[in-house]
GROMACS .gro file of C-alpha atoms in nm:
model
  196
    1MET     CA    1   7.569  -6.351  -0.409
    2LEU     CA    2   7.220  -6.214  -0.348
    3LYS     CA    3   7.270  -5.955  -0.622
    4LYS     CA    4   7.369  -6.226  -0.875
    5PHE     CA    5   7.061  -6.429  -0.778
    6ALA     CA    6   6.832  -6.126  -0.826
    7VAL     CA    7   6.983  -6.052  -1.169
    8ALA     CA    8   6.941  -6.418  -1.270
    9MET     CA    9   6.575  -6.417  -1.158
   10VAL     CA   10   6.496  -6.096  -1.350
   11THR     CA   11   6.667  -6.235  -1.660
   12ALA     CA   12   6.468  -6.559  -1.634
   13VAL     CA   13   6.137  -6.373  -1.597
   14VAL     CA   14   6.210  -6.144  -1.894
   15THR     CA   15   6.311  -6.446  -2.103
   16LEU     CA   16   5.987  -6.627  -2.019
   17LEU     CA   17   5.763  -6.333  -2.103
   18PRO     CA   18   5.591  -6.379  -2.442
   19SER     CA   19   5.710  -6.154  -2.719
   20THR     CA   20   5.453  -5.955  -2.912
   21ALA     CA   21   5.405  -5.947  -3.288
   22TRP     CA   22   5.338  -5.573  -3.300
   23SER     CA   23   5.570  -5.282  -3.227
   24GLN     CA   24   5.337  -4.983  -3.199
   25PRO     CA   25   5.345  -4.800  -2.866
   26GLN     CA   26   5.039  -4.886  -2.662
   27ALA     CA   27   4.820  -4.602  -2.538
   28VAL     CA   28   4.651  -4.823  -2.280
   29SER     CA   29   4.647  -5.194  -2.212
   30CYS     CA   30   4.348  -5.385  -2.347
   31VAL     CA   31   4.344  -5.577  -2.018
   32GLY     CA   32   4.314  -5.277  -1.789
   33SER     CA   33   4.308  -4.902  -1.820
   34GLN     CA   34   4.571  -4.672  -1.676
   35ALA     CA   35   4.332  -4.583  -1.395
   36GLY     CA   36   4.227  -4.943  -1.340
   37ALA     CA   37   3.863  -4.861  -1.411
   38PHE     CA   38   3.833  -5.128  -1.680
   39PHE     CA   39   3.965  -5.482  -1.635
   40ALA     CA   40   3.893  -5.710  -1.932
   41PRO     CA   41   3.913  -6.046  -1.746
   42ALA     CA   42   3.648  -5.930  -1.497
   43PHE     CA   43   3.429  -5.743  -1.748
   44ASP     CA   44   3.082  -5.889  -1.816
   45TRP     CA   45   3.119  -5.981  -2.186
   46GLY     CA   46   2.773  -6.137  -2.184
   47ASN     CA   47   2.590  -6.442  -2.055
   48GLY     CA   48   2.794  -6.753  -2.137
   49ILE     CA   49   3.098  -6.562  -2.275
   50GLN     CA   50   3.441  -6.609  -2.118
   51TYR     CA   51   3.734  -6.372  -2.165
   52VAL     CA   52   4.050  -6.556  -2.277
   53SER     CA   53   4.308  -6.296  -2.385
   54CYS     CA   54   4.362  -5.971  -2.575
   55TYR     CA   55   4.619  -5.758  -2.752
   56GLY     CA   56   4.629  -5.385  -2.801
   57ALA     CA   57   4.570  -5.104  -2.801
   58VAL     CA   58   4.728  -5.094  -3.146
   59GLN     CA   59   4.754  -4.765  -3.333
   60GLY     CA   60   4.574  -4.776  -3.666
   61ASN     CA   61   4.259  -4.928  -3.809
   62ASP     CA   62   4.141  -5.287  -3.831
   63ASN     CA   63   3.986  -5.301  -4.178
   64GLY     CA   64   3.944  -5.676  -4.157
   65ASN     CA   65   4.320  -5.722  -4.185
   66GLN     CA   66   4.394  -5.884  -3.848
   67ALA     CA   67   4.339  -6.253  -3.936
   68ALA     CA   68   4.712  -6.317  -3.991
   69THR     CA   69   4.811  -6.154  -3.661
   70ILE     CA   70   4.528  -6.328  -3.473
   71ASN     CA   71   4.648  -6.662  -3.612
   72ASP     CA   72   5.008  -6.577  -3.517
   73VAL     CA   73   4.904  -6.495  -3.160
   74TRP     CA   74   4.614  -6.739  -3.104
   75GLY     CA   75   4.654  -7.000  -3.379
   76GLN     CA   76   4.638  -7.281  -3.123
   77PHE     CA   77   4.264  -7.205  -3.091
   78GLY     CA   78   4.190  -7.255  -3.463
   79ASP     CA   79   4.234  -7.102  -3.807
   80PHE     CA   80   4.065  -6.763  -3.763
   81GLN     CA   81   3.884  -6.611  -4.060
   82LEU     CA   82   3.725  -6.268  -4.106
   83LEU     CA   83   3.346  -6.284  -4.057
   84GLY     CA   84   3.291  -5.913  -4.122
   85SER     CA   85   3.279  -5.563  -3.980
   86SER     CA   86   2.997  -5.359  -3.831
   87ASP     CA   87   3.074  -5.080  -4.077
   88GLY     CA   88   3.016  -5.320  -4.369
   89ALA     CA   89   2.691  -5.357  -4.562
   90GLN     CA   90   2.398  -5.395  -4.320
   91ASN     CA   91   2.641  -5.405  -4.023
   92GLY     CA   92   2.820  -5.716  -4.152
   93PRO     CA   93   2.784  -6.008  -3.906
   94PHE     CA   94   2.621  -5.782  -3.646
   95THR     CA   95   2.255  -5.690  -3.616
   96SER     CA   96   2.335  -5.325  -3.538
   97LEU     CA   97   2.589  -5.083  -3.392
   98ASP     CA   98   2.355  -4.886  -3.168
   99GLY     CA   99   2.537  -4.968  -2.844
  100SER     CA  100   2.629  -5.248  -2.610
  101PRO     CA  101   2.558  -5.533  -2.656
  102LEU     CA  102   2.639  -5.605  -3.020
  103GLY     CA  103   2.398  -5.863  -3.159
  104PHE     CA  104   2.512  -6.137  -3.399
  105ASP     CA  105   2.323  -6.225  -3.718
  106THR     CA  106   2.407  -6.590  -3.647
  107PRO     CA  107   2.472  -6.723  -3.294
  108LEU     CA  108   2.838  -6.806  -3.224
  109SER     CA  109   2.999  -7.075  -3.012
  110GLY     CA  110   3.359  -7.172  -2.949
  111TYR     CA  111   3.645  -6.923  -2.978
  112PHE     CA  112   3.597  -6.590  -3.153
  113ALA     CA  113   3.795  -6.266  -3.172
  114LEU     CA  114   3.634  -5.924  -3.145
  115THR     CA  115   3.812  -5.607  -3.255
  116LEU     CA  116   3.692  -5.280  -3.104
  117LYS     CA  117   3.802  -4.963  -3.287
  118GLN     CA  118   3.788  -4.618  -3.130
  119ALA     CA  119   3.965  -4.300  -3.240
  120ASN     CA  120   4.306  -4.403  -3.381
  121PHE     CA  121   4.339  -4.729  -3.187
  122PHE     CA  122   4.191  -5.077  -3.177
  123SER     CA  123   4.215  -5.373  -2.941
  124VAL     CA  124   4.143  -5.737  -3.019
  125TYR     CA  125   3.977  -5.962  -2.759
  126LEU     CA  126   3.974  -6.341  -2.769
  127LEU     CA  127   3.650  -6.474  -2.621
  128PHE     CA  128   3.495  -6.819  -2.578
  129ALA     CA  129   3.134  -6.939  -2.563
  130GLU     CA  130   3.065  -7.305  -2.490
  131ASP     CA  131   2.703  -7.274  -2.607
  132PRO     CA  132   2.582  -7.050  -2.894
  133VAL     CA  133   2.548  -6.684  -2.797
  134SER     CA  134   2.355  -6.413  -2.982
  135SER     CA  135   2.532  -6.101  -2.855
  136VAL     CA  136   2.844  -5.968  -2.685
  137ASN     CA  137   2.889  -5.674  -2.448
  138TRP     CA  138   3.169  -5.430  -2.521
  139ASP     CA  139   3.362  -5.146  -2.359
  140THR     CA  140   3.604  -4.914  -2.538
  141ARG     CA  141   3.798  -4.814  -2.228
  142GLY     CA  142   4.056  -5.079  -2.311
  143VAL     CA  143   4.108  -4.926  -2.655
  144ALA     CA  144   4.173  -4.553  -2.654
  145GLY     CA  145   4.404  -4.375  -2.412
  146ASN     CA  146   4.130  -4.216  -2.205
  147GLY     CA  147   4.251  -4.355  -1.875
  148GLY     CA  148   3.948  -4.578  -1.837
  149THR     CA  149   3.742  -4.296  -1.691
  150GLN     CA  150   3.510  -4.219  -1.981
  151ASN     CA  151   3.188  -4.399  -2.066
  152PRO     CA  152   3.218  -4.687  -2.316
  153ASP     CA  153   3.102  -4.489  -2.618
  154LYS     CA  154   3.232  -4.357  -2.949
  155LEU     CA  155   3.290  -4.703  -3.094
  156SER     CA  156   3.393  -4.654  -3.455
  157HIS     CA  157   3.330  -5.016  -3.554
  158ALA     CA  158   3.370  -5.376  -3.442
  159VAL     CA  159   3.522  -5.660  -3.647
  160LEU     CA  160   3.450  -6.028  -3.589
  161TYR     CA  161   3.681  -6.324  -3.654
  162ALA     CA  162   3.623  -6.693  -3.583
  163PRO     CA  163   3.795  -7.021  -3.671
  164SER     CA  164   3.669  -7.185  -3.989
  165GLN     CA  165   3.434  -7.470  -3.903
  166ALA     CA  166   3.550  -7.820  -3.987
  167THR     CA  167   3.310  -8.020  -4.205
  168ALA     CA  168   3.165  -8.311  -4.014
  169VAL     CA  169   3.258  -8.648  -4.162
  170PRO     CA  170   2.989  -8.916  -4.115
  171GLU     CA  171   3.088  -9.225  -3.917
  172PRO     CA  172   3.076  -9.562  -4.099
  173ALA     CA  173   2.775  -9.667  -3.886
  174SER     CA  174   2.587  -9.352  -3.993
  175LEU     CA  175   2.664  -9.426  -4.357
  176LEU     CA  176   2.535  -9.782  -4.312
  177LEU     CA  177   2.213  -9.652  -4.157
  178LEU     CA  178   2.171  -9.400  -4.438
  179GLY     CA  179   2.230  -9.671  -4.700
  180ALA     CA  180   1.975  -9.902  -4.536
  181GLY     CA  181   1.717  -9.623  -4.532
  182LEU     CA  182   1.771  -9.545  -4.901
  183ALA     CA  183   1.751  -9.915  -4.990
  184GLY     CA  184   1.423  -9.941  -4.797
  185LEU     CA  185   1.281  -9.644  -4.987
  186GLY     CA  186   1.386  -9.806  -5.315
  187VAL     CA  187   1.217 -10.136  -5.226
  188THR     CA  188   0.897  -9.955  -5.124
  189ALA     CA  189   0.890  -9.755  -5.446
  190ARG     CA  190   0.945 -10.071  -5.655
  191ARG     CA  191   0.661 -10.255  -5.479
  192ARG     CA  192   0.425  -9.965  -5.542
  193ARG     CA  193   0.510  -9.971  -5.914
  194THR     CA  194   0.458 -10.348  -5.946
  195ASN     CA  195   0.125 -10.345  -5.751
  196ARG     CA  196  -0.042 -10.100  -5.990
   0.00000   0.00000   0.00000
């Protein structure tokens, strides 16, 4: 009886675990290294930046081709689009690739995905900033299979993805206010012409 219960519990847990969209063998988890020296949820990603999730390490190269997978995995957080790569012209959306932190050309807020590429692997991290942030810290120990014991260096490049921003639609009251202001300008201009 106890054995049947244990088998049923294991089956239920395995069934509830999320399936992944990639099949490459992972050298090291993007969440934590084999030695436990790097733990993504506890890592200091930068002031005002919260870690949400990650996937990887994936064998290969992110050449800006992860938007579809990011949307498959994290589509509930928005429609992610490629913003650019640090190995693009003038470091793409980043100010430089000299080390940690990576600066952004334009401050980011909300959800964004950061790919870190090292050696023949990359990992993708989903991060969140409630207020606009100008940079993000990084660590490659969750990317390559170095056991988490090496310094966070030898970053090949970083790639940035973020949901496309919805265009703000003015409220009817705002349109009324705008219309009244334009009408007032028209009346003023007409009076000036007739008073000459």
